[in-house]
mmCIF file of C-alpha atoms in Angstrom:
data_model
loop_
_atom_site.group_PDB
_atom_site.id
_atom_site.type_symbol
_atom_site.label_atom_id
_atom_site.label_comp_id
_atom_site.label_asym_id
_atom_site.label_seq_id
_atom_site.Cartn_x
_atom_site.Cartn_y
_atom_site.Cartn_z
ATOM 1 C CA UNK I 150 -102.342 174.685 -111.239
ATOM 2 C CA UNK I 151 -100.710 171.524 -112.560
ATOM 3 C CA UNK I 152 -98.505 171.260 -115.632
ATOM 4 C CA UNK I 153 -101.198 169.211 -117.398
ATOM 5 C CA UNK I 154 -103.782 171.934 -116.775
ATOM 6 C CA UNK I 155 -101.480 174.627 -118.172
ATOM 7 C CA UNK I 156 -100.690 172.498 -121.234
ATOM 8 C CA UNK I 157 -104.409 171.903 -121.811
ATOM 9 C CA UNK I 158 -105.052 175.662 -122.008
ATOM 10 C CA UNK I 159 -102.043 176.281 -124.244
ATOM 11 C CA UNK I 160 -103.049 173.490 -126.653
ATOM 12 C CA UNK I 161 -106.636 174.735 -126.718
ATOM 13 C CA UNK I 162 -105.330 178.174 -127.650
ATOM 14 C CA UNK I 163 -103.158 176.749 -130.432
ATOM 15 C CA UNK I 164 -106.029 174.938 -132.115
ATOM 16 C CA UNK I 165 -108.592 177.703 -131.573
ATOM 17 C CA UNK I 166 -106.220 180.256 -133.090
ATOM 18 C CA UNK I 167 -105.429 178.040 -136.076
ATOM 19 C CA UNK I 168 -109.133 177.350 -136.565
ATOM 20 C CA UNK I 169 -109.957 181.050 -136.597
ATOM 21 C CA UNK I 170 -107.292 181.727 -139.215
ATOM 22 C CA UNK I 171 -107.895 178.654 -141.365
ATOM 23 C CA UNK I 172 -111.678 178.476 -141.531
ATOM 24 C CA UNK I 173 -112.804 181.866 -140.241
ATOM 25 C CA UNK I 174 -114.659 180.308 -137.310
ATOM 26 C CA UNK I 175 -114.507 181.910 -133.899
ATOM 27 C CA UNK I 176 -112.477 180.081 -131.305
ATOM 28 C CA UNK I 177 -115.496 179.644 -129.037
ATOM 29 C CA UNK I 178 -116.654 176.747 -131.200
ATOM 30 C CA UNK I 179 -113.622 174.813 -129.949
ATOM 31 C CA UNK I 180 -112.863 176.546 -126.639
ATOM 32 C CA UNK I 181 -116.214 175.849 -124.942
ATOM 33 C CA UNK I 182 -116.266 172.045 -125.444
ATOM 34 C CA UNK I 183 -112.538 171.835 -124.640
ATOM 35 C CA UNK I 184 -113.045 173.705 -121.352
ATOM 36 C CA UNK I 185 -116.070 171.576 -120.459
ATOM 37 C CA UNK I 186 -113.786 168.548 -120.795
ATOM 38 C CA UNK I 187 -110.856 170.109 -118.895
ATOM 39 C CA UNK I 188 -112.981 171.538 -116.070
ATOM 40 C CA UNK I 189 -114.683 168.174 -115.656
ATOM 41 C CA UNK I 190 -111.323 166.414 -115.248
ATOM 42 C CA UNK I 191 -110.185 169.079 -112.781
ATOM 43 C CA UNK I 192 -113.133 168.247 -110.562
ATOM 44 C CA UNK I 193 -114.857 171.631 -110.740
ATOM 45 C CA UNK I 194 -118.379 171.762 -109.328
ATOM 46 C CA UNK I 195 -120.486 170.066 -112.054
ATOM 47 C CA UNK I 196 -123.289 172.589 -111.608
ATOM 48 C CA UNK I 197 -121.118 175.401 -113.018
ATOM 49 C CA UNK I 198 -118.830 173.702 -115.565
ATOM 50 C CA UNK I 199 -120.760 174.810 -118.677
ATOM 51 C CA UNK I 200 -121.243 178.332 -117.282
ATOM 52 C CA UNK I 201 -117.510 178.660 -116.577
ATOM 53 C CA UNK I 202 -116.651 177.349 -120.045
ATOM 54 C CA UNK I 203 -118.923 179.859 -121.804
ATOM 55 C CA UNK I 204 -117.938 182.851 -119.649
ATOM 56 C CA UNK I 205 -114.229 182.053 -119.974
ATOM 57 C CA UNK I 206 -114.550 181.629 -123.734
ATOM 58 C CA UNK I 207 -116.097 185.101 -124.042
ATOM 59 C CA UNK I 208 -113.250 186.604 -122.016
ATOM 60 C CA UNK I 209 -110.651 185.094 -124.378
ATOM 61 C CA UNK I 210 -112.487 186.578 -127.375
ATOM 62 C CA UNK I 211 -111.867 190.058 -125.947
ATOM 63 C CA UNK I 212 -108.189 189.552 -126.772
ATOM 64 C CA UNK I 213 -108.400 187.681 -130.061
ATOM 65 C CA UNK I 214 -111.382 189.700 -131.293
ATOM 66 C CA UNK I 215 -109.672 192.987 -130.545
ATOM 67 C CA UNK I 216 -106.543 191.938 -132.432
ATOM 68 C CA UNK I 217 -108.599 190.711 -135.393
ATOM 69 C CA UNK I 218 -110.702 193.882 -135.539
ATOM 70 C CA UNK I 219 -107.562 196.053 -135.500
ATOM 71 C CA UNK I 220 -106.014 194.071 -138.350
ATOM 72 C CA UNK I 221 -109.154 194.420 -140.495
ATOM 73 C CA UNK I 222 -109.447 198.120 -139.624
ATOM 74 C CA UNK I 223 -105.912 198.760 -140.870
ATOM 75 C CA UNK I 224 -106.954 197.278 -144.213
ATOM 76 C CA UNK I 225 -109.995 199.564 -144.372
ATOM 77 C CA UNK I 226 -112.475 196.693 -144.567
ATOM 78 C CA UNK I 227 -114.642 197.405 -141.481
ATOM 79 C CA UNK I 228 -117.980 199.136 -142.089
ATOM 80 C CA UNK I 229 -117.935 201.134 -138.880
ATOM 81 C CA UNK I 230 -121.238 202.819 -139.720
ATOM 82 C CA UNK I 231 -123.003 199.454 -139.496
ATOM 83 C CA UNK I 232 -120.976 198.330 -136.475
ATOM 84 C CA UNK I 233 -122.007 201.464 -134.562
ATOM 85 C CA UNK I 234 -125.687 200.804 -135.322
ATOM 86 C CA UNK I 235 -125.461 197.138 -134.351
ATOM 87 C CA UNK I 236 -123.411 197.731 -131.188
ATOM 88 C CA UNK I 237 -126.153 199.027 -128.803
ATOM 89 C CA UNK I 238 -128.372 196.024 -129.546
ATOM 90 C CA UNK I 239 -125.382 193.695 -129.318
ATOM 91 C CA UNK I 240 -124.424 194.954 -125.851
ATOM 92 C CA UNK I 241 -127.974 194.771 -124.486
ATOM 93 C CA UNK I 242 -128.518 191.371 -126.096
ATOM 94 C CA UNK I 243 -125.245 189.996 -124.699
ATOM 95 C CA UNK I 244 -126.188 191.148 -121.188
ATOM 96 C CA UNK I 245 -129.613 189.553 -121.559
ATOM 97 C CA UNK I 246 -128.049 186.341 -122.888
ATOM 98 C CA UNK I 247 -125.602 186.176 -119.964
ATOM 99 C CA UNK I 248 -128.444 186.749 -117.489
ATOM 100 C CA UNK I 249 -130.504 183.995 -119.107
ATOM 101 C CA UNK I 250 -127.540 181.607 -119.110
ATOM 102 C CA UNK I 251 -127.076 182.244 -115.389
ATOM 103 C CA UNK I 252 -130.619 180.978 -114.798
ATOM 104 C CA UNK I 253 -130.215 177.821 -116.873
ATOM 105 C CA UNK I 254 -129.172 174.527 -115.285
ATOM 106 C CA UNK I 255 -125.817 173.119 -116.390
ATOM 107 C CA UNK I 256 -127.359 170.377 -118.512
ATOM 108 C CA UNK I 257 -129.539 172.765 -120.541
ATOM 109 C CA UNK I 258 -126.719 175.221 -121.192
ATOM 110 C CA UNK I 259 -124.583 172.311 -122.389
ATOM 111 C CA UNK I 260 -127.405 171.078 -124.622
ATOM 112 C CA UNK I 261 -127.942 174.532 -126.096
ATOM 113 C CA UNK I 262 -124.281 174.606 -127.071
ATOM 114 C CA UNK I 263 -124.656 171.118 -128.544
ATOM 115 C CA UNK I 264 -127.538 172.328 -130.736
ATOM 116 C CA UNK I 265 -125.405 175.279 -131.841
ATOM 117 C CA UNK I 266 -122.575 172.922 -132.835
ATOM 118 C CA UNK I 267 -125.050 170.854 -134.858
ATOM 119 C CA UNK I 268 -125.970 174.006 -136.771
ATOM 120 C CA UNK I 269 -122.339 174.984 -137.403
ATOM 121 C CA UNK I 270 -121.344 171.436 -138.389
ATOM 122 C CA UNK I 271 -124.257 171.171 -140.826
ATOM 123 C CA UNK I 272 -123.329 174.520 -142.396
ATOM 124 C CA UNK I 273 -119.772 173.294 -142.944
ATOM 125 C CA UNK I 274 -120.903 170.039 -144.570
ATOM 126 C CA UNK I 275 -123.843 171.174 -146.695
ATOM 127 C CA UNK I 276 -123.248 173.025 -149.986
ATOM 128 C CA UNK I 277 -123.942 176.728 -149.763
ATOM 129 C CA UNK I 278 -125.967 178.437 -152.426
ATOM 130 C CA UNK I 279 -125.853 182.154 -153.050
ATOM 131 C CA UNK I 280 -127.339 184.046 -150.127
ATOM 132 C CA UNK I 281 -130.540 185.922 -150.996
ATOM 133 C CA UNK I 282 -130.296 189.665 -150.526
ATOM 134 C CA UNK I 283 -132.734 191.638 -148.408
ATOM 135 C CA UNK I 284 -133.593 195.296 -148.147
ATOM 136 C CA UNK I 285 -131.025 197.082 -146.006
ATOM 137 C CA UNK I 286 -132.590 197.496 -142.543
ATOM 138 C CA UNK I 287 -133.025 200.839 -140.808
ATOM 139 C CA UNK I 288 -131.643 201.787 -137.388
ATOM 140 C CA UNK I 289 -134.325 199.860 -135.481
ATOM 141 C CA UNK I 290 -133.871 196.788 -137.667
ATOM 142 C CA UNK I 291 -130.125 196.820 -137.058
ATOM 143 C CA UNK I 292 -130.634 197.313 -133.324
ATOM 144 C CA UNK I 293 -133.006 194.328 -133.170
ATOM 145 C CA UNK I 294 -130.651 192.182 -135.243
ATOM 146 C CA UNK I 295 -127.771 193.186 -132.954
ATOM 147 C CA UNK I 296 -129.828 192.202 -129.920
ATOM 148 C CA UNK I 297 -130.532 188.737 -131.298
ATOM 149 C CA UNK I 298 -126.915 188.193 -132.350
ATOM 150 C CA UNK I 299 -125.595 189.419 -128.992
ATOM 151 C CA UNK I 300 -127.974 187.271 -126.941
ATOM 152 C CA UNK I 301 -127.344 184.031 -128.849
ATOM 153 C CA UNK I 302 -123.588 184.620 -128.981
ATOM 154 C CA UNK I 303 -123.349 185.254 -125.244
ATOM 155 C CA UNK I 304 -125.363 182.152 -124.375
ATOM 156 C CA UNK I 305 -123.017 179.875 -126.360
ATOM 157 C CA UNK I 306 -119.772 181.797 -125.739
ATOM 158 C CA UNK I 307 -118.816 182.892 -129.261
ATOM 159 C CA UNK I 308 -117.861 186.149 -130.932
ATOM 160 C CA UNK I 309 -120.878 185.990 -133.195
ATOM 161 C CA UNK I 310 -119.187 185.558 -136.587
ATOM 162 C CA UNK I 311 -121.270 182.475 -137.401
ATOM 163 C CA UNK I 312 -124.382 184.644 -137.055
ATOM 164 C CA UNK I 313 -123.133 188.095 -138.042
ATOM 165 C CA UNK I 314 -121.378 187.261 -141.321
ATOM 166 C CA UNK I 315 -124.430 185.691 -143.063
ATOM 167 C CA UNK I 316 -126.626 188.556 -141.853
ATOM 168 C CA UNK I 317 -124.271 191.253 -143.164
ATOM 169 C CA UNK I 318 -123.856 189.470 -146.507
ATOM 170 C CA UNK I 319 -127.644 189.417 -146.887
ATOM 171 C CA UNK I 320 -127.751 193.179 -146.313
ATOM 172 C CA UNK I 321 -125.459 193.699 -149.306
ATOM 173 C CA UNK I 322 -121.900 193.697 -147.920
ATOM 174 C CA UNK I 323 -119.154 191.819 -149.698
ATOM 175 C CA UNK I 324 -117.816 188.759 -147.897
ATOM 176 C CA UNK I 325 -114.590 190.647 -147.098
ATOM 177 C CA UNK I 326 -116.517 193.541 -145.541
ATOM 178 C CA UNK I 327 -118.859 191.160 -143.700
ATOM 179 C CA UNK I 328 -115.996 189.185 -142.125
ATOM 180 C CA UNK I 329 -114.137 192.366 -141.161
ATOM 181 C CA UNK I 330 -117.231 194.055 -139.703
ATOM 182 C CA UNK I 331 -118.181 190.855 -137.891
ATOM 183 C CA UNK I 332 -114.777 190.790 -136.200
ATOM 184 C CA UNK I 333 -115.394 194.348 -134.982
ATOM 185 C CA UNK I 334 -118.820 193.308 -133.657
ATOM 186 C CA UNK I 335 -117.179 190.437 -131.784
ATOM 187 C CA UNK I 336 -115.444 192.812 -129.381
ATOM 188 C CA UNK I 337 -118.613 194.334 -127.813
ATOM 189 C CA UNK I 338 -120.193 190.869 -127.754
ATOM 190 C CA UNK I 339 -117.228 189.457 -125.838
ATOM 191 C CA UNK I 340 -116.866 192.417 -123.470
ATOM 192 C CA UNK I 341 -120.564 192.674 -122.617
ATOM 193 C CA UNK I 342 -120.985 188.907 -122.431
ATOM 194 C CA UNK I 343 -117.921 188.373 -120.229
ATOM 195 C CA UNK I 344 -118.988 191.159 -117.863
ATOM 196 C CA UNK I 345 -122.479 189.669 -117.782
ATOM 197 C CA UNK I 346 -121.111 186.240 -116.830
ATOM 198 C CA UNK I 347 -118.931 187.807 -114.132
ATOM 199 C CA UNK I 348 -121.958 189.543 -112.646
ATOM 200 C CA UNK I 349 -124.387 186.614 -112.906
ATOM 201 C CA UNK I 350 -121.800 184.269 -111.399
ATOM 202 C CA UNK I 351 -120.766 186.605 -108.592
ATOM 203 C CA UNK I 352 -120.982 185.001 -105.164
ATOM 204 C CA UNK I 353 -122.095 181.564 -106.393
ATOM 205 C CA UNK I 354 -121.101 178.683 -104.169
ATOM 206 C CA UNK I 355 -118.593 176.157 -105.514
ATOM 207 C CA UNK I 356 -116.706 178.305 -108.034
ATOM 208 C CA UNK I 357 -112.927 177.743 -108.268
ATOM 209 C CA UNK I 358 -110.329 180.155 -106.965
ATOM 210 C CA UNK I 359 -108.888 182.733 -109.389
ATOM 211 C CA UNK I 360 -112.283 183.183 -110.995
ATOM 212 C CA UNK I 361 -114.511 186.245 -111.202
ATOM 213 C CA UNK I 362 -118.041 184.981 -111.393
ATOM 214 C CA UNK I 363 -118.148 182.557 -114.317
ATOM 215 C CA UNK I 364 -114.789 183.661 -115.800
ATOM 216 C CA UNK I 365 -111.779 181.508 -114.841
ATOM 217 C CA UNK I 366 -108.683 183.648 -115.403
ATOM 218 C CA UNK I 367 -105.924 180.983 -115.582
ATOM 219 C CA UNK I 368 -107.714 179.467 -118.584
ATOM 220 C CA UNK I 369 -108.207 182.903 -120.182
ATOM 221 C CA UNK I 370 -104.490 183.754 -119.934
ATOM 222 C CA UNK I 371 -103.302 180.294 -121.007
ATOM 223 C CA UNK I 372 -105.509 180.275 -124.104
ATOM 224 C CA UNK I 373 -104.639 183.851 -125.132
ATOM 225 C CA UNK I 374 -100.889 183.176 -124.914
ATOM 226 C CA UNK I 375 -101.104 180.770 -127.854
ATOM 227 C CA UNK I 376 -104.328 181.675 -129.688
ATOM 228 C CA UNK I 377 -103.324 185.239 -130.595
ATOM 229 C CA UNK I 378 -100.047 184.345 -132.374
ATOM 230 C CA UNK I 379 -101.537 181.215 -134.007
ATOM 231 C CA UNK I 380 -104.410 183.012 -135.759
ATOM 232 C CA UNK I 381 -102.118 184.802 -138.287
ATOM 233 C CA UNK I 382 -100.350 181.485 -138.948
ATOM 234 C CA UNK I 383 -103.702 179.853 -139.662
ATOM 235 C CA UNK I 384 -104.526 182.634 -142.122
ATOM 236 C CA UNK I 385 -101.244 182.037 -143.966
ATOM 237 C CA UNK I 386 -101.794 178.254 -144.040
ATOM 238 C CA UNK I 387 -105.238 178.818 -145.546
ATOM 239 C CA UNK I 388 -103.514 179.677 -148.824
ATOM 240 C CA UNK I 389 -101.655 176.357 -149.045
ATOM 241 C CA UNK I 390 -103.794 173.687 -147.318
ATOM 242 C CA UNK I 391 -106.852 171.907 -148.831
ATOM 243 C CA UNK I 392 -109.461 174.052 -147.068
ATOM 244 C CA UNK I 393 -112.568 172.288 -148.532
ATOM 245 C CA UNK I 394 -111.343 168.952 -147.141
ATOM 246 C CA UNK I 395 -110.426 170.477 -143.773
ATOM 247 C CA UNK I 396 -113.836 172.144 -143.599
ATOM 248 C CA UNK I 397 -115.647 168.828 -144.090
ATOM 249 C CA UNK I 398 -113.438 167.008 -141.582
ATOM 250 C CA UNK I 399 -114.034 169.693 -138.983
ATOM 251 C CA UNK I 400 -117.760 169.675 -139.756
ATOM 252 C CA UNK I 401 -117.912 165.940 -138.968
ATOM 253 C CA UNK I 402 -115.882 166.512 -135.784
ATOM 254 C CA UNK I 403 -118.333 169.200 -134.651
ATOM 255 C CA UNK I 404 -121.281 166.862 -135.210
ATOM 256 C CA UNK I 405 -119.590 164.203 -133.074
ATOM 257 C CA UNK I 406 -118.845 166.710 -130.293
ATOM 258 C CA UNK I 407 -122.436 167.969 -130.503
ATOM 259 C CA UNK I 408 -123.761 164.429 -130.096
ATOM 260 C CA UNK I 409 -121.530 163.938 -127.047
ATOM 261 C CA UNK I 410 -122.774 167.181 -125.445
ATOM 262 C CA UNK I 411 -126.412 166.419 -126.204
ATOM 263 C CA UNK I 412 -126.317 162.825 -125.017
ATOM 264 C CA UNK I 413 -123.760 163.159 -122.218
#
């Protein structure tokens, strides 16, 4: 590993941690495109760059998501009854998503992530009306919702907050409860998804050393070193910085990154 490579992971962790604290967005939104760029410059096999970026992103979320879930649990904000009902579907969905991602060519996995960034960027830029409520789903409804959230999150390498929070708010949770419960759901998504990417990538030709399947451990460790301490700082800065302006700026940035991924 070169000094530039190490610095790239540390800087990625700094910004992903700040982003999570400032805007409540999972670090995968930033980590995946950053790793696609870094792995490309390192000369990794092009066929697996997007797969390695997504799998590695999920592995980092195991650390940050666990820390976030613990912090929310200590404040009594996690609805563990709902998390337990969502978790089986989440795990199965994340495994299915990782298996599907392993079958996709590099270019299509990259484009799928680009489409996801378009969605997130548009949500940040467009005004949000009040979310319509729906009838609270039963056990099967929660299991199916968990499966969809887990599958989509694993394919694009995120902890699922972008999908889970709006769903939980629609079921009647307060925003505070939805964010806290979503952070708890992010841990099984990340664990199942990361394991799935390790398994689907096992034995593939052209993967770098120090990787397990599609998870590249030097990047995981480098990102976690800075992302975990920066997330609380981002949360504190959220009370003093102009968040609406930052949200719009980041929304535009995501649209530009999405265009690059879709057209590149």
